């Protein structure tokens, strides 16, 4: 009798264990990191926390395929593919539609409701038409125009902030038409993004100075832009200062002339070569 109770108890326990196991769903298999045939997601590596916004940066022909100039922007905001917010448009490659260049691609990209900032760098003549269309459709978007090729007054009307490089006589004397290095431009793009984030600042000169100081702190480049000078653009016809148009003046890096043989001579040698008064 005792054996029968023992067997019954074991049978009941096993039945209970089976029912318990059958009620639990099978262990969930973790999903793969990416589906075969799809691009793997890059590892996020930037300072900002993920934000629900976008920054579109359009690069003109002179600046495309120069990755160094995007270094600071990517380090701060990250690319869309890495979970960040920066989208790059290279001219003319990213503006081709059926083999023809369409600047309307710029307006289409910046029309996304997530885009709150558009930065253009050295974009070609005609870009201002798209900037004007975008400004009319989305007046809340921050349009930062760097080194435009369009007429100044039109660009000013379509942009929140415009920056051109002041061309001095000394700058024209050197072969290069720009004293800006790739690292300078990288810092400038970061500053442009910070300019768009300065809320309530009406003075463009004060705005850009604040943005530069912020850029120095974040990049830890204390000497960045130390020799840069910013001046309000003065309209040549009216003599009035532009509301949002600033000129960037950078002392050019003039080439170092090699010393001639005479330059290397000591004062005594030069004195000995002077003709005698006798």
Short mmCIF file of C-alpha atoms in Angstrom, two decimals:
data_model
loop_
_atom_site.label_atom_id
_atom_site.label_comp_id
_atom_site.label_asym_id
_atom_site.label_seq_id
_atom_site.Cartn_x
_atom_site.Cartn_y
_atom_site.Cartn_z
CA UNK A 1 0.00 0.00 0.00
CA UNK A 2 2.83 2.35 0.86
CA UNK A 3 4.49 1.57 -2.47
CA UNK A 4 1.28 2.46 -4.26
CA UNK A 5 1.12 5.85 -2.50
CA UNK A 6 4.76 6.49 -3.36
CA UNK A 7 4.20 5.72 -7.03
CA UNK A 8 1.04 7.84 -7.09
CA UNK A 9 2.89 10.75 -5.51
CA UNK A 10 5.72 10.54 -8.07
CA UNK A 11 3.25 10.32 -10.93
CA UNK A 12 1.35 13.36 -9.69
CA UNK A 13 4.59 15.35 -9.35
CA UNK A 14 5.70 14.44 -12.89
CA UNK A 15 2.33 15.41 -14.33
CA UNK A 16 2.45 18.74 -12.53
CA UNK A 17 6.00 19.38 -13.80
CA UNK A 18 4.94 18.59 -17.38
CA UNK A 19 1.95 20.93 -17.20
CA UNK A 20 4.11 23.72 -15.76
CA UNK A 21 6.68 23.36 -18.53
CA UNK A 22 4.05 23.32 -21.26
CA UNK A 23 2.52 26.57 -20.00
CA UNK A 24 5.78 28.53 -20.33
CA UNK A 25 6.56 29.88 -23.84
CA UNK A 26 9.80 28.78 -25.45
CA UNK A 27 12.81 30.98 -24.84
CA UNK A 28 12.91 33.95 -27.23
CA UNK A 29 15.70 33.78 -29.74
CA UNK A 30 17.50 37.11 -30.02
CA UNK A 31 17.16 38.82 -33.38
CA UNK A 32 20.22 39.10 -35.59
CA UNK A 33 22.05 42.43 -35.66
CA UNK A 34 21.16 42.89 -39.31
CA UNK A 35 19.31 41.02 -42.00
CA UNK A 36 21.40 39.37 -44.65
CA UNK A 37 21.82 41.75 -47.57
CA UNK A 38 21.22 44.90 -45.51
CA UNK A 39 23.88 47.37 -44.45
CA UNK A 40 25.05 46.85 -40.84
CA UNK A 41 24.38 49.75 -38.52
CA UNK A 42 27.55 51.63 -37.59
CA UNK A 43 28.46 51.90 -33.95
CA UNK A 44 27.40 55.24 -32.52
CA UNK A 45 30.40 57.36 -31.63
CA UNK A 46 29.59 61.02 -31.03
CA UNK A 47 29.18 63.42 -28.12
CA UNK A 48 25.51 64.34 -28.42
CA UNK A 49 22.76 62.11 -27.12
CA UNK A 50 20.40 60.90 -29.88
CA UNK A 51 18.08 63.76 -30.88
CA UNK A 52 14.85 63.82 -32.84
CA UNK A 53 16.15 66.33 -35.38
CA UNK A 54 18.31 66.54 -38.50
CA UNK A 55 21.06 68.79 -39.84
CA UNK A 56 21.54 68.87 -43.61
CA UNK A 57 24.96 70.00 -44.85
CA UNK A 58 25.37 70.75 -48.57
CA UNK A 59 28.96 70.92 -49.82
CA UNK A 60 29.94 72.69 -53.04
CA UNK A 61 32.35 71.22 -55.55
CA UNK A 62 35.46 72.64 -53.88
CA UNK A 63 34.67 70.92 -50.60
CA UNK A 64 33.37 67.50 -51.59
CA UNK A 65 35.44 64.39 -50.92
CA UNK A 66 37.40 66.16 -48.18
CA UNK A 67 36.51 64.13 -45.09
CA UNK A 68 38.66 66.21 -42.72
CA UNK A 69 36.26 69.16 -42.93
CA UNK A 70 33.48 67.02 -41.45
CA UNK A 71 35.51 65.77 -38.51
CA UNK A 72 34.12 68.09 -35.82
CA UNK A 73 30.51 67.90 -37.03
CA UNK A 74 30.54 64.11 -36.99
CA UNK A 75 32.29 64.00 -33.60
CA UNK A 76 29.61 66.25 -32.09
CA UNK A 77 26.40 65.16 -33.83
CA UNK A 78 27.15 61.85 -35.61
CA UNK A 79 25.91 60.76 -39.03
CA UNK A 80 22.43 59.42 -39.64
CA UNK A 81 23.88 55.97 -40.39
CA UNK A 82 25.55 55.93 -36.95
CA UNK A 83 22.43 57.01 -35.10
CA UNK A 84 23.30 60.71 -35.30
CA UNK A 85 21.60 63.58 -37.09
CA UNK A 86 23.92 64.89 -39.85
CA UNK A 87 23.07 64.28 -43.52
CA UNK A 88 25.66 65.27 -46.15
CA UNK A 89 24.81 66.31 -49.71
CA UNK A 90 27.77 66.54 -52.09
CA UNK A 91 27.47 68.71 -55.18
CA UNK A 92 26.99 67.62 -57.92
CA UNK A 93 26.96 63.86 -57.17
CA UNK A 94 23.97 63.92 -54.82
CA UNK A 95 22.02 66.37 -56.99
CA UNK A 96 21.79 64.24 -60.12
CA UNK A 97 18.35 63.22 -61.38
CA UNK A 98 18.33 61.25 -64.64
CA UNK A 99 21.83 62.48 -65.32
CA UNK A 100 21.00 66.16 -64.78
CA UNK A 101 21.88 68.37 -61.82
CA UNK A 102 18.82 69.46 -59.87
CA UNK A 103 19.33 71.95 -57.05
CA UNK A 104 15.76 71.22 -56.00
CA UNK A 105 17.21 68.14 -54.26
CA UNK A 106 18.39 70.57 -51.58
CA UNK A 107 14.86 71.83 -50.92
CA UNK A 108 13.46 68.31 -50.96
CA UNK A 109 15.99 67.08 -48.39
CA UNK A 110 15.49 70.06 -46.08
CA UNK A 111 11.71 69.86 -46.32
CA UNK A 112 11.70 66.86 -43.98
CA UNK A 113 9.97 67.96 -40.78
CA UNK A 114 12.88 66.61 -38.72
CA UNK A 115 15.36 68.97 -40.43
CA UNK A 116 15.76 72.12 -38.36
CA UNK A 117 19.13 73.32 -39.71
CA UNK A 118 20.54 73.65 -43.23
CA UNK A 119 24.20 74.58 -43.71
CA UNK A 120 25.56 75.24 -47.18
CA UNK A 121 29.27 75.57 -47.91
CA UNK A 122 30.45 77.00 -51.23
CA UNK A 123 27.32 75.99 -53.11
CA UNK A 124 27.09 77.23 -56.72
CA UNK A 125 25.22 80.20 -58.15
CA UNK A 126 21.51 79.52 -58.30
CA UNK A 127 21.34 77.88 -54.87
CA UNK A 128 19.70 81.01 -53.45
CA UNK A 129 16.49 80.24 -55.39
CA UNK A 130 16.14 76.99 -53.46
CA UNK A 131 17.02 78.70 -50.18
CA UNK A 132 14.30 81.28 -50.84
CA UNK A 133 11.75 78.56 -51.59
CA UNK A 134 12.67 76.71 -48.42
CA UNK A 135 12.62 79.87 -46.30
CA UNK A 136 9.13 80.71 -47.59
CA UNK A 137 7.81 77.19 -46.97
CA UNK A 138 9.54 76.67 -43.61
CA UNK A 139 10.43 80.03 -42.02
CA UNK A 140 11.35 78.27 -38.78
CA UNK A 141 14.30 76.40 -40.29
CA UNK A 142 17.81 77.72 -39.57
CA UNK A 143 19.60 78.43 -42.87
CA UNK A 144 23.33 79.06 -42.49
CA UNK A 145 25.10 80.05 -45.71
CA UNK A 146 28.89 79.87 -45.87
CA UNK A 147 30.88 81.28 -48.81
CA UNK A 148 27.94 81.66 -51.22
CA UNK A 149 28.38 82.35 -54.93
CA UNK A 150 25.03 84.11 -55.27
CA UNK A 151 24.30 87.82 -55.00
CA UNK A 152 24.71 89.04 -51.42
CA UNK A 153 21.34 90.73 -50.85
CA UNK A 154 19.38 87.71 -52.10
CA UNK A 155 21.35 85.35 -49.86
CA UNK A 156 20.83 87.63 -46.85
CA UNK A 157 17.07 87.61 -47.41
CA UNK A 158 16.91 83.80 -47.56
CA UNK A 159 19.35 83.02 -44.72
CA UNK A 160 19.48 83.42 -40.99
CA UNK A 161 23.26 83.86 -41.09
CA UNK A 162 25.68 84.45 -43.99
CA UNK A 163 29.46 84.26 -43.87
CA UNK A 164 31.90 85.25 -46.58
CA UNK A 165 35.65 85.46 -46.53
CA UNK A 166 37.09 88.95 -46.73
CA UNK A 167 39.60 89.12 -49.56
CA UNK A 168 42.47 91.40 -48.61
CA UNK A 169 45.29 92.71 -50.78
CA UNK A 170 47.71 90.40 -48.98
CA UNK A 171 45.49 87.40 -49.66
CA UNK A 172 45.38 88.20 -53.35
CA UNK A 173 49.17 88.32 -53.39
CA UNK A 174 49.51 84.62 -52.60
CA UNK A 175 48.78 81.77 -54.97
CA UNK A 176 46.07 80.20 -52.81
CA UNK A 177 42.70 81.95 -52.92
CA UNK A 178 41.92 80.95 -49.36
CA UNK A 179 43.78 81.05 -46.07
CA UNK A 180 41.44 78.40 -44.65
CA UNK A 181 42.83 74.93 -44.07
CA UNK A 182 40.65 71.82 -43.91
CA UNK A 183 40.91 71.85 -40.12
CA UNK A 184 39.81 75.51 -40.11
CA UNK A 185 36.75 74.64 -42.18
CA UNK A 186 35.98 71.70 -39.91
CA UNK A 187 35.91 74.05 -36.92
CA UNK A 188 33.90 76.61 -38.91
CA UNK A 189 31.18 74.07 -39.75
CA UNK A 190 30.87 73.17 -36.08
CA UNK A 191 30.62 76.87 -35.21
CA UNK A 192 27.91 77.30 -37.87
CA UNK A 193 25.88 74.53 -36.26
CA UNK A 194 26.26 76.19 -32.85
CA UNK A 195 25.19 79.55 -34.33
CA UNK A 196 21.87 77.98 -35.32
CA UNK A 197 21.37 76.79 -31.73
CA UNK A 198 21.90 80.17 -30.08
CA UNK A 199 18.38 81.17 -29.12
CA UNK A 200 17.33 84.80 -28.97
CA UNK A 201 20.70 86.26 -30.03
CA UNK A 202 20.12 89.05 -32.55
CA UNK A 203 23.68 90.28 -33.12
CA UNK A 204 25.50 88.03 -35.62
CA UNK A 205 28.91 89.07 -34.30
CA UNK A 206 28.00 88.25 -30.71
CA UNK A 207 26.36 85.04 -31.87
CA UNK A 208 29.41 83.77 -33.70
CA UNK A 209 31.77 84.73 -30.87
CA UNK A 210 29.67 82.68 -28.45
CA UNK A 211 29.63 79.78 -30.89
CA UNK A 212 33.43 79.91 -31.29
CA UNK A 213 33.96 79.87 -27.54
CA UNK A 214 31.66 76.87 -27.23
CA UNK A 215 33.53 75.15 -30.04
CA UNK A 216 36.87 75.69 -28.30
CA UNK A 217 35.56 74.20 -25.07
CA UNK A 218 34.09 71.12 -26.72
CA UNK A 219 36.98 70.37 -29.08
CA UNK A 220 39.59 71.44 -26.50
CA UNK A 221 41.30 73.46 -29.21
CA UNK A 222 42.00 76.63 -27.25
CA UNK A 223 43.79 78.33 -30.14
CA UNK A 224 41.13 77.61 -32.76
CA UNK A 225 40.09 80.74 -34.68
CA UNK A 226 42.34 82.92 -32.50
CA UNK A 227 43.46 85.01 -35.48
CA UNK A 228 40.04 85.21 -37.10
CA UNK A 229 38.40 88.62 -37.32
CA UNK A 230 34.71 89.12 -38.02
CA UNK A 231 33.27 92.26 -39.57
CA UNK A 232 29.73 93.19 -40.48
CA UNK A 233 29.38 93.41 -44.24
CA UNK A 234 28.70 96.96 -45.43
CA UNK A 235 26.51 97.34 -48.49
CA UNK A 236 28.53 99.22 -51.12
CA UNK A 237 25.46 101.04 -52.45
CA UNK A 238 23.80 102.18 -49.22
CA UNK A 239 26.72 102.12 -46.78
CA UNK A 240 24.55 100.25 -44.28
CA UNK A 241 25.74 97.30 -42.22
CA UNK A 242 24.09 94.01 -43.07
CA UNK A 243 21.81 92.55 -40.42
CA UNK A 244 23.01 88.95 -40.77
CA UNK A 245 25.99 89.03 -43.13
CA UNK A 246 29.50 88.73 -41.69
CA UNK A 247 32.92 88.84 -43.33
CA UNK A 248 35.67 86.55 -42.08
CA UNK A 249 39.14 88.07 -42.20
CA UNK A 250 42.06 85.69 -41.68
CA UNK A 251 45.68 86.82 -41.98
CA UNK A 252 47.15 84.86 -44.91
CA UNK A 253 50.02 82.46 -44.40
CA UNK A 254 52.55 84.09 -46.68
CA UNK A 255 55.30 81.86 -48.07
CA UNK A 256 58.66 82.07 -46.33
CA UNK A 257 61.27 83.35 -48.74
CA UNK A 258 64.56 81.53 -48.81
CA UNK A 259 67.53 83.51 -47.70
CA UNK A 260 69.90 84.59 -50.42
CA UNK A 261 73.64 84.27 -50.16
CA UNK A 262 73.91 87.96 -49.31
CA UNK A 263 71.27 87.58 -46.57
CA UNK A 264 73.39 84.95 -44.87
CA UNK A 265 76.51 87.08 -44.76
CA UNK A 266 77.57 88.49 -41.45
CA UNK A 267 77.74 92.20 -40.80
CA UNK A 268 81.55 92.05 -40.88
CA UNK A 269 81.56 90.45 -44.34
CA UNK A 270 79.19 93.08 -45.68
CA UNK A 271 81.29 95.85 -44.16
CA UNK A 272 84.42 94.45 -45.81
CA UNK A 273 82.70 94.37 -49.21
CA UNK A 274 81.82 98.03 -49.13
CA UNK A 275 83.97 100.07 -51.54
CA UNK A 276 86.73 102.05 -49.95
CA UNK A 277 86.25 105.77 -49.69
CA UNK A 278 89.87 106.27 -50.84
#
